[in-house]
Amino acid sequence: MTDPQRKLSAAELAEAGLTGWRVTGEALAATFRTRKFSTGLELVNRIGASAEEANHHPDLTLTYPEVGVTLSSHDVGGITSRDIDLARVISGHAADLGVAAAE
């Protein structure tokens, strides 16, 4: 999974072992149950900072009481290692805030 410009296979996605993330078409998606709007906003801010640092930007939805995240490498039309890497960072931010992804 080292070439950030290559779409990953279903087997590679399964091997990534992302907890709480699901494949939806050509994207990865997760919903984080924040239970509080302020926690959701903090999660979105952390995701935004990490996305800027990685120059890879997810689609985000902030509502009460959850944050929806969708990751896809639009330039290659699918899921790449960039999406896996950012999903792991996002899951880490959620864990730091005591937020779990909805299964």
PDB file of C-alpha atoms in Angstrom:
ATOM      1  CA  MET A   1       0.000   0.000   0.000  1.00  0.00           C
ATOM      2  CA  THR A   2       2.830   2.421  -0.653  1.00  0.00           C
ATOM      3  CA  ASP A   3       1.806   3.968  -3.999  1.00  0.00           C
ATOM      4  CA  PRO A   4      -0.580   6.816  -3.074  1.00  0.00           C
ATOM      5  CA  GLN A   5      -1.840   7.003  -6.671  1.00  0.00           C
ATOM      6  CA  ARG A   6      -3.025   3.383  -6.912  1.00  0.00           C
ATOM      7  CA  LYS A   7      -6.559   2.282  -6.123  1.00  0.00           C
ATOM      8  CA  LEU A   8      -6.620  -0.418  -3.479  1.00  0.00           C
ATOM      9  CA  SER A   9      -8.265  -3.791  -3.990  1.00  0.00           C
ATOM     10  CA  ALA A  10     -11.007  -5.168  -1.765  1.00  0.00           C
ATOM     11  CA  ALA A  11      -8.453  -7.526  -0.202  1.00  0.00           C
ATOM     12  CA  GLU A  12      -6.083  -4.660   0.575  1.00  0.00           C
ATOM     13  CA  LEU A  13      -8.912  -2.698   2.154  1.00  0.00           C
ATOM     14  CA  ALA A  14      -9.830  -5.668   4.330  1.00  0.00           C
ATOM     15  CA  GLU A  15      -6.176  -6.120   5.331  1.00  0.00           C
ATOM     16  CA  ALA A  16      -6.020  -2.480   6.463  1.00  0.00           C
ATOM     17  CA  GLY A  17      -8.116  -3.461   9.483  1.00  0.00           C
ATOM     18  CA  LEU A  18      -9.888  -0.135   9.908  1.00  0.00           C
ATOM     19  CA  THR A  19     -12.321  -0.404  12.811  1.00  0.00           C
ATOM     20  CA  GLY A  20     -15.544   1.527  12.361  1.00  0.00           C
ATOM     21  CA  TRP A  21     -14.929   2.357   8.696  1.00  0.00           C
ATOM     22  CA  ARG A  22     -16.943   0.880   5.837  1.00  0.00           C
ATOM     23  CA  VAL A  23     -16.482   0.852   2.081  1.00  0.00           C
ATOM     24  CA  THR A  24     -19.293   2.654   0.265  1.00  0.00           C
ATOM     25  CA  GLY A  25     -18.769   2.511  -3.472  1.00  0.00           C
ATOM     26  CA  GLU A  26     -15.412   4.147  -4.172  1.00  0.00           C
ATOM     27  CA  ALA A  27     -15.028   5.703  -0.704  1.00  0.00           C
ATOM     28  CA  LEU A  28     -14.409   4.954   2.950  1.00  0.00           C
ATOM     29  CA  ALA A  29     -17.013   6.243   5.396  1.00  0.00           C
ATOM     30  CA  ALA A  30     -17.408   6.415   9.152  1.00  0.00           C
ATOM     31  CA  THR A  31     -19.828   8.010  11.561  1.00  0.00           C
ATOM     32  CA  PHE A  32     -18.533   9.128  14.932  1.00  0.00           C
ATOM     33  CA  ARG A  33     -21.146   9.457  17.713  1.00  0.00           C
ATOM     34  CA  THR A  34     -19.918  12.517  19.558  1.00  0.00           C
ATOM     35  CA  ARG A  35     -23.071  12.960  21.700  1.00  0.00           C
ATOM     36  CA  LYS A  36     -22.221  16.642  22.119  1.00  0.00           C
ATOM     37  CA  PHE A  37     -22.013  19.305  19.438  1.00  0.00           C
ATOM     38  CA  SER A  38     -18.898  20.813  21.044  1.00  0.00           C
ATOM     39  CA  THR A  39     -17.109  17.455  20.874  1.00  0.00           C
ATOM     40  CA  GLY A  40     -18.135  17.084  17.238  1.00  0.00           C
ATOM     41  CA  LEU A  41     -16.790  20.532  16.460  1.00  0.00           C
ATOM     42  CA  GLU A  42     -13.485  19.707  18.149  1.00  0.00           C
ATOM     43  CA  LEU A  43     -13.239  16.494  16.118  1.00  0.00           C
ATOM     44  CA  VAL A  44     -13.945  18.387  12.889  1.00  0.00           C
ATOM     45  CA  ASN A  45     -11.257  20.947  13.765  1.00  0.00           C
ATOM     46  CA  ARG A  46      -8.706  18.200  14.398  1.00  0.00           C
ATOM     47  CA  ILE A  47      -9.646  16.431  11.178  1.00  0.00           C
ATOM     48  CA  GLY A  48      -9.323  19.715   9.295  1.00  0.00           C
ATOM     49  CA  ALA A  49      -5.827  20.361  10.625  1.00  0.00           C
ATOM     50  CA  SER A  50      -4.690  16.835   9.760  1.00  0.00           C
ATOM     51  CA  ALA A  51      -6.277  17.023   6.313  1.00  0.00           C
ATOM     52  CA  GLU A  52      -4.451  20.262   5.566  1.00  0.00           C
ATOM     53  CA  GLU A  53      -1.176  18.757   6.749  1.00  0.00           C
ATOM     54  CA  ALA A  54      -1.707  15.712   4.508  1.00  0.00           C
ATOM     55  CA  ASN A  55      -3.085  17.802   1.612  1.00  0.00           C
ATOM     56  CA  HIS A  56      -5.898  15.253   1.407  1.00  0.00           C
ATOM     57  CA  HIS A  57      -9.383  16.456   2.250  1.00  0.00           C
ATOM     58  CA  PRO A  58     -12.377  14.389   3.374  1.00  0.00           C
ATOM     59  CA  ASP A  59     -16.030  15.274   3.087  1.00  0.00           C
ATOM     60  CA  LEU A  60     -17.349  16.076   6.569  1.00  0.00           C
ATOM     61  CA  THR A  61     -20.829  16.425   8.035  1.00  0.00           C
ATOM     62  CA  LEU A  62     -21.217  17.914  11.513  1.00  0.00           C
ATOM     63  CA  THR A  63     -24.593  17.453  13.159  1.00  0.00           C
ATOM     64  CA  TYR A  64     -25.846  16.937  16.652  1.00  0.00           C
ATOM     65  CA  PRO A  65     -24.876  14.288  17.808  1.00  0.00           C
ATOM     66  CA  GLU A  66     -22.391  12.957  15.234  1.00  0.00           C
ATOM     67  CA  VAL A  67     -19.703  13.628  12.655  1.00  0.00           C
ATOM     68  CA  GLY A  68     -19.803  11.868   9.291  1.00  0.00           C
ATOM     69  CA  VAL A  69     -16.560  11.407   7.366  1.00  0.00           C
ATOM     70  CA  THR A  70     -16.124  10.233   3.776  1.00  0.00           C
ATOM     71  CA  LEU A  71     -12.681   9.673   2.265  1.00  0.00           C
ATOM     72  CA  SER A  72     -11.890   9.107  -1.388  1.00  0.00           C
ATOM     73  CA  SER A  73      -9.004   9.934  -3.684  1.00  0.00           C
ATOM     74  CA  HIS A  74     -10.967  11.816  -6.310  1.00  0.00           C
ATOM     75  CA  ASP A  75      -7.935  12.128  -8.577  1.00  0.00           C
ATOM     76  CA  VAL A  76      -7.833   8.335  -9.063  1.00  0.00           C
ATOM     77  CA  GLY A  77     -11.527   7.606  -8.583  1.00  0.00           C
ATOM     78  CA  GLY A  78     -11.255   5.335  -5.581  1.00  0.00           C
ATOM     79  CA  ILE A  79      -9.639   4.487  -2.284  1.00  0.00           C
ATOM     80  CA  THR A  80      -5.859   4.742  -1.987  1.00  0.00           C
ATOM     81  CA  SER A  81      -3.286   4.471   0.779  1.00  0.00           C
ATOM     82  CA  ARG A  82      -3.809   8.212   1.386  1.00  0.00           C
ATOM     83  CA  ASP A  83      -7.364   7.447   2.490  1.00  0.00           C
ATOM     84  CA  ILE A  84      -6.240   4.597   4.755  1.00  0.00           C
ATOM     85  CA  ASP A  85      -3.581   6.802   6.349  1.00  0.00           C
ATOM     86  CA  LEU A  86      -5.977   9.675   6.987  1.00  0.00           C
ATOM     87  CA  ALA A  87      -8.671   7.300   8.283  1.00  0.00           C
ATOM     88  CA  ARG A  88      -6.207   6.049  10.887  1.00  0.00           C
ATOM     89  CA  VAL A  89      -5.342   9.599  11.932  1.00  0.00           C
ATOM     90  CA  ILE A  90      -9.043  10.495  12.177  1.00  0.00           C
ATOM     91  CA  SER A  91      -9.760   7.401  14.269  1.00  0.00           C
ATOM     92  CA  GLY A  92      -6.910   8.462  16.557  1.00  0.00           C
ATOM     93  CA  HIS A  93      -8.402  11.930  16.989  1.00  0.00           C
ATOM     94  CA  ALA A  94     -11.766  10.382  17.813  1.00  0.00           C
ATOM     95  CA  ALA A  95     -10.202   8.021  20.357  1.00  0.00           C
ATOM     96  CA  ASP A  96      -8.365  10.934  21.998  1.00  0.00           C
ATOM     97  CA  LEU A  97     -11.751  12.643  22.438  1.00  0.00           C
ATOM     98  CA  GLY A  98     -13.379   9.483  23.784  1.00  0.00           C
ATOM     99  CA  VAL A  99     -15.535   9.083  20.682  1.00  0.00           C
ATOM    100  CA  ALA A 100     -16.196   5.751  19.003  1.00  0.00           C
ATOM    101  CA  ALA A 101     -17.197   5.092  15.428  1.00  0.00           C
ATOM    102  CA  ALA A 102     -20.684   3.698  14.976  1.00  0.00           C
ATOM    103  CA  GLU A 103     -20.579   0.137  13.685  1.00  0.00           C
TER     104      GLU A 103
END
